[in-house]
Amino acid sequence: MSDELLAWLAEPVRAGRGDGGRGIHLADDRGGWVLHPYPEIAASARRVAGSVAALGVGPGDVVCVLLPTGFPCLSSLFGVWAAGATVCLVPPPAFAARDAYVEHAAGILGQAGAAVTITAEGLAPLAAAALAAAGVPGEPWIWRDDGEEAAVRPPGGPALLQFTSGSSSRPRGVRVTWANLEANIRLIRDRLGWRAGDATASWLPLHHDMGLIGCLLTPVSVQDDLWLMRPEQFIRDPARWLGRFGVAAHTAAPPFAFAYAARRLGDRLAELDLSAWRNAIVGAEPIDPRALEHFAALAAPAGFTSSVYLPSYGLAEATLAVTMRSRDTPAPIVRVDGRDLRFGGPVAIEAERVFAGAGPPEAGADGADDGWVIGCGHPGGGAGVAIVDEEGTHLPPGHLGEIEVTGPSVTGGYHAGRTGSTRFVDGRVRTGDAGFLHRGELFVLGRMGDSLKAHGRSVFMEDLESRVVSATGIAREKCAVVGFGGTGTATVTLFAEKAAGAWVAEATRALRGALAEEIAISVVVGGSGLISRTSSGKPKRRQMWEQLRTGRLRDARVLGPAPTTTGSPV
């Protein structure tokens, strides 16, 4: 695969199948698209390779790239590879406050130990501040495209230093080898049923593994067309992304993308041309079947069918994809009885159906639309998945435990000896995610650290969030639930970016229905920005707990009993 991912940098036309007319179409800020053919990108990458080599970068060095999605970012990424070095993509600033962003970027730059950090002139002050905060000497290098071209050098170390999103702790850098990339990209192309000339459309950030590997490197490895937007362009105009599926066959996105597009566009979805769309890898966060079905119903007149969805499970520590559905079989959906959910014990399934357009039952007085979990397929590409208990003993199908992953996509571990809730044990990844196997499918319930014990059973924060969304209609991305356990009374706190109203009582009733009476419930309301999120959109529950505990939540109101803050967050 290193040949597929590197050979085109030296001879982009000969290395690929095309005639030089294929490439990456970048969204501009005027509503149009600018095609950058692969030969153009390759030539620019070789010039960047010459420039960083002149700065002393060689095979095996790490180079950080702090740039938004765009031609300079692509030129830099592939330029680092052309220099034989390891690339580390640092999230560019989005909506975070300056100090918070500098602290986050410094955590990455300090761990990476980069020989050079590439950025843009407008981002140089932030990059310099982050380097200084990390204690890294020197100034960032401002990207330019006027250097002498260098010959493509063979790699001298890992392909990527991929940082985790940091939803449960500080980000950690995963060392992704060329062999890891080879195995994972082949798994993705196999499950997508890739055909020569297939195009992809994406808005996912390139610093995220799904955006980088699933949407950028997969088409680049065969030099097929890619239509690429920045995340904020998608937020402003989701129809622009969807409008490419008259020609593009593949994408990957979190469930949020479909819920957001349905909410923003509504009946206008029927006016689009989605006839070429064959696959959408869906993952990166808990999957709500109702959101997917709602989008499918609105988009059906445009040629969209629910068979496009490929619910998947993956993590950076296993490069990206672990399990993924095949297009030829519909996804199963099961309704789990959360009243007796115990780690290591059997999972009680109350109902089961096929994800094929009907949607879960309508909500009723008993909350009949709660508790539905969609199957995320089975492993492929030599990967293996097992469910284990606290001691690492394999559990039989239908039992709740920790998801363990094996296979050629499992990376060599964290950079600089870092550790976390995800552990590497004898070539296996103990993921820290809870799930179970049923009919050969993997079903994921959430992070083990994002659950509370109530009368010996496990209550997951993601499930509580789904209950709140179902009961109140609040958007999924506008709420997050944080649990506090340990000494004293356990508390569940709902954070919501919404003004107080009648929905608060509805949300409290929904939470109470899933919790033991001794667990206190409180609600924190505020404006946009109340909920801290990772670069991939996951709630930073520990950070939110710290902000609440120390009184650093701005313009927020706490409703209900004061949350317990003497324990630890989950």
C-alpha positions as a Python dict, from the first residue, in 0.01 Angstrom:
ca = {
    (1, 'M'): (0, 0, 0),
    (2, 'S'): (291, 236, 56),
    (3, 'D'): (344, 194, -321),
    (4, 'E'): (-19, 296, -387),
    (5, 'L'): (1, 588, -147),
    (6, 'L'): (347, 710, -252),
    (7, 'A'): (417, 603, -612),
    (8, 'W'): (175, 859, -755),
    (9, 'L'): (377, 1137, -593),
    (10, 'A'): (663, 1057, -832),
    (11, 'E'): (458, 960, -1139),
    (12, 'P'): (92, 1047, -1076),
    (13, 'V'): (-37, 956, -1422),
    (14, 'R'): (152, 631, -1463),
    (15, 'A'): (85, 522, -1105),
    (16, 'G'): (-290, 564, -1140),
    (17, 'R'): (-559, 452, -1382),
    (18, 'G'): (-655, 795, -1507),
    (19, 'D'): (-522, 1028, -1774),
    (20, 'G'): (-431, 1304, -1531),
    (21, 'G'): (-780, 1456, -1531),
    (22, 'R'): (-884, 1308, -1199),
    (23, 'G'): (-804, 1476, -875),
    (24, 'I'): (-941, 1649, -568),
    (25, 'H'): (-1219, 1904, -617),
    (26, 'L'): (-1200, 2160, -336),
    (27, 'A'): (-1502, 2370, -242),
    (28, 'D'): (-1432, 2740, -272),
    (29, 'D'): (-1608, 3015, -76),
    (30, 'R'): (-1819, 3130, -370),
    (31, 'G'): (-2025, 2815, -406),
    (32, 'G'): (-1804, 2655, -672),
    (33, 'W'): (-1541, 2382, -693),
    (34, 'V'): (-1177, 2396, -797),
    (35, 'L'): (-1021, 2081, -942),
    (36, 'H'): (-661, 2008, -848),
    (37, 'P'): (-549, 1715, -1066),
    (38, 'Y'): (-322, 1457, -906),
    (39, 'P'): (-16, 1569, -1109),
    (40, 'E'): (-58, 1924, -972),
    (41, 'I'): (-85, 1799, -612),
    (42, 'A'): (215, 1569, -659),
    (43, 'A'): (436, 1845, -800),
    (44, 'S'): (347, 2077, -512),
    (45, 'A'): (412, 1798, -261),
    (46, 'R'): (760, 1741, -407),
    (47, 'R'): (833, 2114, -368),
    (48, 'V'): (723, 2103, -3),
    (49, 'A'): (941, 1795, 44),
    (50, 'G'): (1239, 1992, -86),
    (51, 'S'): (1161, 2283, 145),
    (52, 'V'): (1128, 2077, 462),
    (53, 'A'): (1435, 1873, 371),
    (54, 'A'): (1627, 2200, 357),
    (55, 'L'): (1508, 2258, 715),
    (56, 'G'): (1667, 1929, 817),
    (57, 'V'): (1365, 1697, 795),
    (58, 'G'): (1450, 1342, 695),
    (59, 'P'): (1300, 992, 694),
    (60, 'G'): (1162, 900, 1035),
    (61, 'D'): (1107, 1257, 1155),
    (62, 'V'): (762, 1379, 1258),
    (63, 'V'): (622, 1689, 1089),
    (64, 'C'): (304, 1854, 1221),
    (65, 'V'): (62, 2025, 983),
    (66, 'L'): (-167, 2289, 1133),
    (67, 'L'): (-380, 2394, 837),
    (68, 'P'): (-751, 2386, 746),
    (69, 'T'): (-876, 2164, 465),
    (70, 'G'): (-746, 2312, 141),
    (71, 'F'): (-469, 2287, -115),
    (72, 'P'): (-189, 2393, 126),
    (73, 'C'): (-296, 2117, 367),
    (74, 'L'): (-297, 1854, 90),
    (75, 'S'): (35, 1978, -45),
    (76, 'S'): (187, 1965, 303),
    (77, 'L'): (48, 1624, 397),
    (78, 'F'): (177, 1454, 85),
    (79, 'G'): (493, 1666, 91),
    (80, 'V'): (582, 1527, 432),
    (81, 'W'): (535, 1177, 295),
    (82, 'A'): (745, 1261, -11),
    (83, 'A'): (1022, 1362, 233),
    (84, 'G'): (1006, 1017, 395),
    (85, 'A'): (872, 1162, 721),
    (86, 'T'): (572, 1091, 944),
    (87, 'V'): (281, 1334, 923),
    (88, 'C'): (71, 1456, 1216),
    (89, 'L'): (-235, 1666, 1130),
    (90, 'V'): (-322, 1912, 1408),
    (91, 'P'): (-683, 2039, 1428),
    (92, 'P'): (-703, 2399, 1307),
    (93, 'P'): (-893, 2647, 1527),
    (94, 'A'): (-1268, 2624, 1493),
    (95, 'F'): (-1500, 2774, 1753),
    (96, 'A'): (-1294, 2725, 2069),
    (97, 'A'): (-1166, 3022, 2266),
    (98, 'R'): (-806, 3114, 2193),
    (99, 'D'): (-664, 2995, 2526),
    (100, 'A'): (-850, 2664, 2510),
    (101, 'Y'): (-730, 2604, 2154),
    (102, 'V'): (-367, 2687, 2236),
    (103, 'E'): (-380, 2446, 2530),
    (104, 'H'): (-525, 2168, 2313),
    (105, 'A'): (-279, 2222, 2028),
    (106, 'A'): (13, 2244, 2270),
    (107, 'G'): (-81, 1903, 2410),
    (108, 'I'): (-48, 1754, 2062),
    (109, 'L'): (264, 1946, 1958),
    (110, 'G'): (440, 1862, 2282),
    (111, 'Q'): (374, 1489, 2245),
    (112, 'A'): (455, 1476, 1875),
    (113, 'G'): (810, 1607, 1911),
    (114, 'A'): (793, 1741, 1556),
    (115, 'A'): (1101, 1850, 1369),
    (116, 'V'): (892, 2113, 1188),
    (117, 'T'): (538, 2249, 1221),
    (118, 'I'): (379, 2373, 898),
    (119, 'T'): (106, 2637, 911),
    (120, 'A'): (-36, 2936, 724),
    (121, 'E'): (58, 3299, 775),
    (122, 'G'): (-277, 3379, 934),
    (123, 'L'): (-243, 3091, 1181),
    (124, 'A'): (124, 3151, 1263),
    (125, 'P'): (61, 3346, 1587),
    (126, 'L'): (-161, 3067, 1723),
    (127, 'A'): (86, 2799, 1613),
    (128, 'A'): (375, 2991, 1772),
    (129, 'A'): (180, 3029, 2097),
    (130, 'A'): (101, 2657, 2103),
    (131, 'L'): (465, 2566, 2038),
    (132, 'A'): (576, 2796, 2318),
    (133, 'A'): (315, 2652, 2556),
    (134, 'A'): (439, 2303, 2470),
    (135, 'G'): (799, 2401, 2536),
    (136, 'V'): (896, 2327, 2176),
    (137, 'P'): (1173, 2562, 2051),
    (138, 'G'): (1159, 2738, 1718),
    (139, 'E'): (896, 2900, 1501),
    (140, 'P'): (643, 2738, 1267),
    (141, 'W'): (725, 2716, 897),
    (142, 'I'): (482, 2910, 676),
    (143, 'W'): (364, 2695, 383),
    (144, 'R'): (470, 2809, 41),
    (145, 'D'): (481, 2646, -299),
    (146, 'D'): (792, 2798, -453),
    (147, 'G'): (1068, 2559, -350),
    (148, 'E'): (1277, 2322, -560),
    (149, 'E'): (1122, 1983, -627),
    (150, 'A'): (1283, 1693, -444),
    (151, 'A'): (1285, 1326, -532),
    (152, 'V'): (1036, 1116, -338),
    (153, 'R'): (1218, 941, -54),
    (154, 'P'): (1121, 604, 95),
    (155, 'P'): (949, 624, 436),
    (156, 'G'): (1165, 592, 743),
    (157, 'G'): (897, 541, 1007),
    (158, 'P'): (520, 528, 1062),
    (159, 'A'): (290, 686, 805),
    (160, 'L'): (80, 881, 1056),
    (161, 'L'): (83, 1007, 1409),
    (162, 'Q'): (-296, 1009, 1450),
    (163, 'F'): (-423, 1178, 1762),
    (164, 'T'): (-737, 1050, 1928),
    (165, 'S'): (-1021, 1296, 1971),
    (166, 'G'): (-985, 1310, 2348),
    (167, 'S'): (-1347, 1243, 2451),
    (168, 'S'): (-1245, 1056, 2765),
    (169, 'S'): (-899, 1201, 2835),
    (170, 'R'): (-628, 1419, 2683),
    (171, 'P'): (-552, 1331, 2320),
    (172, 'R'): (-295, 1060, 2259),
    (173, 'G'): (-96, 1003, 1943),
    (174, 'V'): (-140, 664, 1774),
    (175, 'R'): (147, 538, 1559),
    (176, 'V'): (-13, 416, 1234),
    (177, 'T'): (223, 215, 1013),
    (178, 'W'): (208, 179, 637),
    (179, 'A'): (100, -183, 687),
    (180, 'N'): (-186, -65, 910),
    (181, 'L'): (-300, 175, 639),
    (182, 'E'): (-275, -95, 374),
    (183, 'A'): (-496, -335, 567),
    (184, 'N'): (-756, -76, 660),
    (185, 'I'): (-793, 90, 322),
    (186, 'R'): (-832, -250, 158),
    (187, 'L'): (-1100, -341, 414),
    (188, 'I'): (-1285, -17, 336),
    (189, 'R'): (-1264, -57, -41),
    (190, 'D'): (-1376, -419, -15),
    (191, 'R'): (-1683, -336, 194),
    (192, 'L'): (-1773, -46, -33),
    (193, 'G'): (-1749, -265, -343),
    (194, 'W'): (-1518, -6, -498),
    (195, 'R'): (-1530, 22, -877),
    (196, 'A'): (-1277, 186, -1107),
    (197, 'G'): (-1366, 553, -1143),
    (198, 'D'): (-1579, 578, -828),
    (199, 'A'): (-1595, 926, -675),
    (200, 'T'): (-1621, 1029, -309),
    (201, 'A'): (-1767, 1341, -145),
    (202, 'S'): (-1673, 1450, 208),
    (203, 'W'): (-1679, 1741, 449),
    (204, 'L'): (-1508, 1562, 738),
    (205, 'P'): (-1197, 1727, 886),
    (206, 'L'): (-868, 1575, 773),
    (207, 'H'): (-726, 1560, 1124),
    (208, 'H'): (-996, 1303, 1209),
    (209, 'D'): (-930, 940, 1115),
    (210, 'M'): (-1262, 898, 933),
    (211, 'G'): (-1199, 1207, 723),
    (212, 'L'): (-832, 1136, 659),
    (213, 'I'): (-831, 760, 597),
    (214, 'G'): (-1190, 685, 505),
    (215, 'C'): (-1257, 981, 277),
    (216, 'L'): (-920, 1116, 159),
    (217, 'L'): (-665, 834, 145),
    (218, 'T'): (-908, 569, 20),
    (219, 'P'): (-979, 746, -313),
    (220, 'V'): (-623, 884, -335),
    (221, 'S'): (-484, 530, -312),
    (222, 'V'): (-645, 457, -651),
    (223, 'Q'): (-641, 816, -782),
    (224, 'D'): (-1014, 851, -812),
    (225, 'D'): (-1205, 1177, -778),
    (226, 'L'): (-1279, 1334, -442),
    (227, 'W'): (-1509, 1631, -374),
    (228, 'L'): (-1387, 1786, -50),
    (229, 'M'): (-1536, 2060, 171),
    (230, 'R'): (-1439, 2216, 500),
    (231, 'P'): (-1666, 2127, 795),
    (232, 'E'): (-1793, 2485, 831),
    (233, 'Q'): (-1894, 2485, 464),
    (234, 'F'): (-2112, 2182, 530),
    (235, 'I'): (-2267, 2351, 834),
    (236, 'R'): (-2351, 2659, 626),
    (237, 'D'): (-2490, 2463, 333),
    (238, 'P'): (-2543, 2086, 372),
    (239, 'A'): (-2712, 2076, 30),
    (240, 'R'): (-2375, 2151, -127),
    (241, 'W'): (-2234, 1822, 4),
    (242, 'L'): (-2548, 1627, -82),
    (243, 'G'): (-2555, 1780, -428),
    (244, 'R'): (-2243, 1587, -526),
    (245, 'F'): (-2418, 1250, -502),
    (246, 'G'): (-2549, 1277, -852),
    (247, 'V'): (-2193, 1175, -945),
    (248, 'A'): (-2025, 1058, -621),
    (249, 'A'): (-2079, 705, -493),
    (250, 'H'): (-1921, 706, -148),
    (251, 'T'): (-1891, 905, 172),
    (252, 'A'): (-1847, 865, 545),
    (253, 'A'): (-2019, 1072, 812),
    (254, 'P'): (-2146, 1063, 1170),
    (255, 'P'): (-2522, 1022, 1222),
    (256, 'F'): (-2534, 1390, 1312),
    (257, 'A'): (-2480, 1481, 945),
    (258, 'F'): (-2804, 1315, 835),
    (259, 'A'): (-3008, 1454, 1125),
    (260, 'Y'): (-2869, 1802, 1061),
    (261, 'A'): (-2932, 1789, 687),
    (262, 'A'): (-3289, 1666, 741),
    (263, 'R'): (-3356, 1947, 988),
    (264, 'R'): (-3202, 2217, 768),
    (265, 'L'): (-3339, 2105, 431),
    (266, 'G'): (-3662, 1919, 511),
    (267, 'D'): (-3869, 1862, 197),
    (268, 'R'): (-3599, 2026, -15),
    (269, 'L'): (-3409, 1695, 5),
    (270, 'A'): (-3655, 1554, -247),
    (271, 'E'): (-3534, 1808, -506),
    (272, 'L'): (-3172, 1683, -508),
    (273, 'D'): (-3017, 1419, -732),
    (274, 'L'): (-2884, 1140, -510),
    (275, 'S'): (-2903, 869, -775),
    (276, 'A'): (-2529, 783, -779),
    (277, 'W'): (-2502, 741, -400),
    (278, 'R'): (-2418, 378, -315),
    (279, 'N'): (-2252, 387, 27),
    (280, 'A'): (-2234, 602, 338),
    (281, 'I'): (-2013, 470, 617),
    (282, 'V'): (-2189, 578, 936),
    (283, 'G'): (-1995, 588, 1261),
    (284, 'A'): (-1784, 800, 1498),
    (285, 'E'): (-2068, 839, 1751),
    (286, 'P'): (-2372, 643, 1879),
    (287, 'I'): (-2604, 572, 1588),
    (288, 'D'): (-2970, 668, 1629),
    (289, 'P'): (-3173, 459, 1380),
    (290, 'R'): (-3457, 713, 1391),
    (291, 'A'): (-3236, 994, 1257),
    (292, 'L'): (-3120, 779, 966),
    (293, 'E'): (-3472, 667, 883),
    (294, 'H'): (-3603, 1023, 893),
    (295, 'F'): (-3341, 1137, 643),
    (296, 'A'): (-3407, 832, 422),
    (297, 'A'): (-3780, 907, 411),
    (298, 'L'): (-3725, 1271, 311),
    (299, 'A'): (-3457, 1183, 53),
    (300, 'A'): (-3635, 886, -107),
    (301, 'P'): (-3783, 1094, -395),
    (302, 'A'): (-3426, 1199, -482),
    (303, 'G'): (-3320, 839, -536),
    (304, 'F'): (-3189, 764, -187),
    (305, 'T'): (-3252, 428, -17),
    (306, 'S'): (-3164, 317, 336),
    (307, 'S'): (-2939, 45, 187),
    (308, 'V'): (-2685, 326, 137),
    (309, 'Y'): (-2615, 331, 511),
    (310, 'L'): (-2326, 114, 630),
    (311, 'P'): (-2327, 134, 1013),
    (312, 'S'): (-1972, 77, 1129),
    (313, 'Y'): (-1747, 61, 1431),
    (314, 'G'): (-1386, 170, 1451),
    (315, 'L'): (-1124, 360, 1646),
    (316, 'A'): (-790, 527, 1582),
    (317, 'E'): (-606, 259, 1779),
    (318, 'A'): (-712, 12, 1507),
    (319, 'T'): (-631, 265, 1230),
    (320, 'L'): (-1000, 331, 1154),
    (321, 'A'): (-1252, 64, 1050),
    (322, 'V'): (-1301, -257, 1249),
    (323, 'T'): (-1650, -371, 1156),
    (324, 'M'): (-1865, -251, 871),
    (325, 'R'): (-2186, -365, 713),
    (326, 'S'): (-2198, -497, 360),
    (327, 'R'): (-2443, -330, 125),
    (328, 'D'): (-2609, -658, 30),
    (329, 'T'): (-2755, -728, 377),
    (330, 'P'): (-2983, -494, 576),
    (331, 'A'): (-2875, -396, 925),
    (332, 'P'): (-3050, -556, 1222),
    (333, 'I'): (-3190, -335, 1497),
    (334, 'V'): (-3257, -462, 1847),
    (335, 'R'): (-3428, -304, 2145),
    (336, 'V'): (-3228, -365, 2460),
    (337, 'D'): (-3389, -388, 2802),
    (338, 'G'): (-3176, -144, 3000),
    (339, 'R'): (-3342, -232, 3331),
    (340, 'D'): (-3118, -534, 3386),
    (341, 'L'): (-2803, -449, 3192),
    (342, 'R'): (-2499, -584, 3380),
    (343, 'F'): (-2138, -598, 3267),
    (344, 'G'): (-2050, -960, 3201),
    (345, 'G'): (-2415, -1067, 3206),
    (346, 'P'): (-2661, -1153, 2928),
    (347, 'V'): (-2827, -875, 2729),
    (348, 'A'): (-3207, -898, 2728),
    (349, 'I'): (-3340, -817, 2380),
    (350, 'E'): (-3704, -707, 2391),
    (351, 'A'): (-3762, -669, 2017),
    (352, 'E'): (-3577, -709, 1691),
    (353, 'R'): (-3631, -597, 1335),
    (354, 'V'): (-3447, -515, 1013),
    (355, 'F'): (-3335, -163, 927),
    (356, 'A'): (-3510, -135, 592),
    (357, 'G'): (-3708, 186, 586),
    (358, 'A'): (-3992, 127, 831),
    (359, 'G'): (-3828, 298, 1127),
    (360, 'P'): (-3858, 204, 1494),
    (361, 'P'): (-4206, 201, 1649),
    (362, 'E'): (-4366, 535, 1712),
    (363, 'A'): (-4312, 677, 2057),
    (364, 'G'): (-4577, 584, 2303),
    (365, 'A'): (-4653, 633, 2667),
    (366, 'D'): (-4407, 359, 2756),
    (367, 'G'): (-4125, 521, 2555),
    (368, 'A'): (-4140, 250, 2291),
    (369, 'D'): (-3886, 422, 2072),
    (370, 'D'): (-3609, 411, 2337),
    (371, 'G'): (-3335, 154, 2362),
    (372, 'W'): (-3296, 67, 1993),
    (373, 'V'): (-2941, -23, 1887),
    (374, 'I'): (-2829, -85, 1530),
    (375, 'G'): (-2587, -359, 1427),
    (376, 'C'): (-2247, -237, 1309),
    (377, 'G'): (-2161, -534, 1090),
    (378, 'H'): (-1887, -789, 1130),
    (379, 'P'): (-1508, -758, 1106),
    (380, 'G'): (-1318, -798, 782),
    (381, 'G'): (-971, -768, 638),
    (382, 'G'): (-826, -1013, 888),
    (383, 'A'): (-966, -825, 1190),
    (384, 'G'): (-1116, -1007, 1485),
    (385, 'V'): (-1365, -887, 1746),
    (386, 'A'): (-1432, -1045, 2084),
    (387, 'I'): (-1629, -940, 2392),
    (388, 'V'): (-1436, -981, 2717),
    (389, 'D'): (-1496, -933, 3088),
    (390, 'E'): (-1281, -738, 3337),
    (391, 'E'): (-1023, -1019, 3340),
    (392, 'G'): (-1000, -1043, 2963),
    (393, 'T'): (-1193, -1369, 2945),
    (394, 'H'): (-1399, -1409, 2628),
    (395, 'L'): (-1774, -1389, 2683),
    (396, 'P'): (-2031, -1580, 2476),
    (397, 'P'): (-2253, -1404, 2222),
    (398, 'G'): (-2532, -1201, 2376),
    (399, 'H'): (-2329, -1093, 2681),
    (400, 'L'): (-2227, -736, 2766),
    (401, 'G'): (-1855, -671, 2793),
    (402, 'E'): (-1561, -477, 2659),
    (403, 'I'): (-1492, -485, 2286),
    (404, 'E'): (-1150, -632, 2204),
    (405, 'V'): (-996, -600, 1857),
    (406, 'T'): (-720, -795, 1684),
    (407, 'G'): (-578, -801, 1332),
    (408, 'P'): (-342, -623, 1090),
    (409, 'S'): (-501, -281, 1143),
    (410, 'V'): (-417, -281, 1514),
    (411, 'T'): (-150, -17, 1559),
    (412, 'G'): (170, -44, 1758),
    (413, 'G'): (48, 172, 2043),
    (414, 'Y'): (67, 531, 2160),
    (415, 'H'): (349, 770, 2087),
    (416, 'A'): (585, 868, 2368),
    (417, 'G'): (461, 590, 2598),
    (418, 'R'): (118, 741, 2664),
    (419, 'T'): (-157, 533, 2822),
    (420, 'G'): (-534, 563, 2852),
    (421, 'S'): (-862, 375, 2896),
    (422, 'T'): (-793, 204, 2562),
    (423, 'R'): (-513, -44, 2619),
    (424, 'F'): (-278, -245, 2398),
    (425, 'V'): (-229, -599, 2532),
    (426, 'D'): (-19, -853, 2340),
    (427, 'G'): (-116, -724, 1997),
    (428, 'R'): (-481, -674, 2094),
    (429, 'V'): (-671, -354, 2160),
    (430, 'R'): (-892, -346, 2468),
    (431, 'T'): (-1104, -59, 2340),
    (432, 'G'): (-1280, 71, 2651),
    (433, 'D'): (-1606, 46, 2455),
    (434, 'A'): (-1895, -168, 2578),
    (435, 'G'): (-2094, -390, 2346),
    (436, 'F'): (-2217, -738, 2264),
    (437, 'L'): (-2236, -979, 1973),
    (438, 'H'): (-2571, -1094, 1836),
    (439, 'R'): (-2622, -1305, 1523),
    (440, 'G'): (-2261, -1237, 1429),
    (441, 'E'): (-2310, -857, 1444),
    (442, 'L'): (-2137, -615, 1677),
    (443, 'F'): (-2368, -388, 1877),
    (444, 'V'): (-2204, -95, 2056),
    (445, 'L'): (-2359, 63, 2366),
    (446, 'G'): (-2100, 328, 2454),
    (447, 'R'): (-1780, 403, 2640),
    (448, 'M'): (-1725, 201, 2954),
    (449, 'G'): (-1615, 522, 3125),
    (450, 'D'): (-1941, 688, 3019),
    (451, 'S'): (-2169, 476, 3238),
    (452, 'L'): (-2300, 462, 3594),
    (453, 'K'): (-2386, 165, 3810),
    (454, 'A'): (-2744, 160, 3933),
    (455, 'H'): (-2857, -140, 4138),
    (456, 'G'): (-2572, -337, 3981),
    (457, 'R'): (-2672, -257, 3623),
    (458, 'S'): (-2492, -35, 3374),
    (459, 'V'): (-2655, 290, 3258),
    (460, 'F'): (-2483, 453, 2959),
    (461, 'M'): (-2477, 827, 2906),
    (462, 'E'): (-2544, 786, 2532),
    (463, 'D'): (-2863, 596, 2610),
    (464, 'L'): (-2975, 869, 2848),
    (465, 'E'): (-2911, 1129, 2579),
    (466, 'S'): (-3125, 931, 2336),
    (467, 'R'): (-3407, 925, 2589),
    (468, 'V'): (-3388, 1302, 2632),
    (469, 'V'): (-3390, 1360, 2256),
    (470, 'S'): (-3689, 1128, 2218),
    (471, 'A'): (-3886, 1291, 2501),
    (472, 'T'): (-3815, 1656, 2421),
    (473, 'G'): (-3726, 1683, 2053),
    (474, 'I'): (-3407, 1871, 2138),
    (475, 'A'): (-3134, 1823, 1877),
    (476, 'R'): (-2882, 1552, 1968),
    (477, 'E'): (-2587, 1788, 1927),
    (478, 'K'): (-2749, 2039, 2166),
    (479, 'C'): (-2744, 1814, 2473),
    (480, 'A'): (-2505, 1593, 2667),
    (481, 'V'): (-2538, 1391, 2986),
    (482, 'V'): (-2263, 1362, 3244),
    (483, 'G'): (-2270, 1123, 3538),
    (484, 'F'): (-2092, 1177, 3868),
    (485, 'G'): (-2010, 875, 4080),
    (486, 'G'): (-1788, 795, 4376),
    (487, 'T'): (-1837, 916, 4731),
    (488, 'G'): (-2167, 1076, 4821),
    (489, 'T'): (-2484, 1071, 4614),
    (490, 'A'): (-2446, 984, 4247),
    (491, 'T'): (-2578, 1251, 4012),
    (492, 'V'): (-2672, 1268, 3647),
    (493, 'T'): (-2654, 1615, 3496),
    (494, 'L'): (-2806, 1709, 3163),
    (495, 'F'): (-2630, 1993, 2982),
    (496, 'A'): (-2849, 2159, 2720),
    (497, 'E'): (-2785, 2450, 2485),
    (498, 'K'): (-3145, 2565, 2516),
    (499, 'A'): (-3344, 2810, 2724),
    (500, 'A'): (-3534, 2665, 3019),
    (501, 'G'): (-3893, 2567, 2950),
    (502, 'A'): (-4150, 2289, 2978),
    (503, 'W'): (-3902, 2052, 2811),
    (504, 'V'): (-3694, 2044, 3133),
    (505, 'A'): (-3968, 1852, 3316),
    (506, 'E'): (-4005, 1617, 3019),
    (507, 'A'): (-3631, 1553, 3011),
    (508, 'T'): (-3622, 1493, 3387),
    (509, 'R'): (-3904, 1239, 3362),
    (510, 'A'): (-3724, 1060, 3080),
    (511, 'L'): (-3403, 1040, 3283),
    (512, 'R'): (-3584, 928, 3597),
    (513, 'G'): (-3743, 643, 3407),
    (514, 'A'): (-3397, 499, 3338),
    (515, 'L'): (-3233, 569, 3675),
    (516, 'A'): (-3256, 442, 4029),
    (517, 'E'): (-3439, 670, 4271),
    (518, 'E'): (-3124, 741, 4473),
    (519, 'I'): (-2948, 899, 4171),
    (520, 'A'): (-3005, 1275, 4173),
    (521, 'I'): (-3089, 1455, 3848),
    (522, 'S'): (-3001, 1814, 3761),
    (523, 'V'): (-3016, 2018, 3442),
    (524, 'V'): (-2773, 2288, 3328),
    (525, 'V'): (-2903, 2522, 3055),
    (526, 'G'): (-2711, 2777, 2856),
    (527, 'G'): (-2634, 2909, 2512),
    (528, 'S'): (-2422, 2781, 2226),
    (529, 'G'): (-2083, 2662, 2346),
    (530, 'L'): (-2206, 2530, 2681),
    (531, 'I'): (-2119, 2174, 2578),
    (532, 'S'): (-1747, 2115, 2532),
    (533, 'R'): (-1676, 1880, 2244),
    (534, 'T'): (-1377, 1709, 2090),
    (535, 'S'): (-1256, 1781, 1738),
    (536, 'S'): (-1483, 1498, 1620),
    (537, 'G'): (-1790, 1628, 1803),
    (538, 'K'): (-1798, 1397, 2106),
    (539, 'P'): (-1885, 1549, 2445),
    (540, 'K'): (-1589, 1619, 2674),
    (541, 'R'): (-1768, 1493, 2981),
    (542, 'R'): (-1469, 1517, 3215),
    (543, 'Q'): (-1399, 1876, 3112),
    (544, 'M'): (-1765, 1971, 3159),
    (545, 'W'): (-1760, 1815, 3505),
    (546, 'E'): (-1449, 2015, 3593),
    (547, 'Q'): (-1609, 2337, 3469),
    (548, 'L'): (-1923, 2272, 3672),
    (549, 'R'): (-1724, 2172, 3981),
    (550, 'T'): (-1510, 2486, 3970),
    (551, 'G'): (-1788, 2726, 3872),
    (552, 'R'): (-1632, 2808, 3535),
    (553, 'L'): (-1948, 2760, 3329),
    (554, 'R'): (-2032, 3099, 3182),
    (555, 'D'): (-2389, 3219, 3131),
    (556, 'A'): (-2532, 2889, 3255),
    (557, 'R'): (-2814, 2809, 3499),
    (558, 'V'): (-2829, 2499, 3716),
    (559, 'L'): (-3185, 2370, 3758),
    (560, 'G'): (-3281, 2112, 4018),
    (561, 'P'): (-3060, 1990, 4305),
    (562, 'A'): (-2697, 2095, 4299),
    (563, 'P'): (-2496, 1823, 4125),
    (564, 'T'): (-2263, 1605, 4329),
    (565, 'T'): (-1906, 1708, 4249),
    (566, 'T'): (-1707, 1518, 4512),
    (567, 'G'): (-1691, 1198, 4311),
    (568, 'S'): (-1552, 1138, 3967),
    (569, 'P'): (-1709, 1195, 3624),
    (570, 'V'): (-1806, 912, 3392),
}
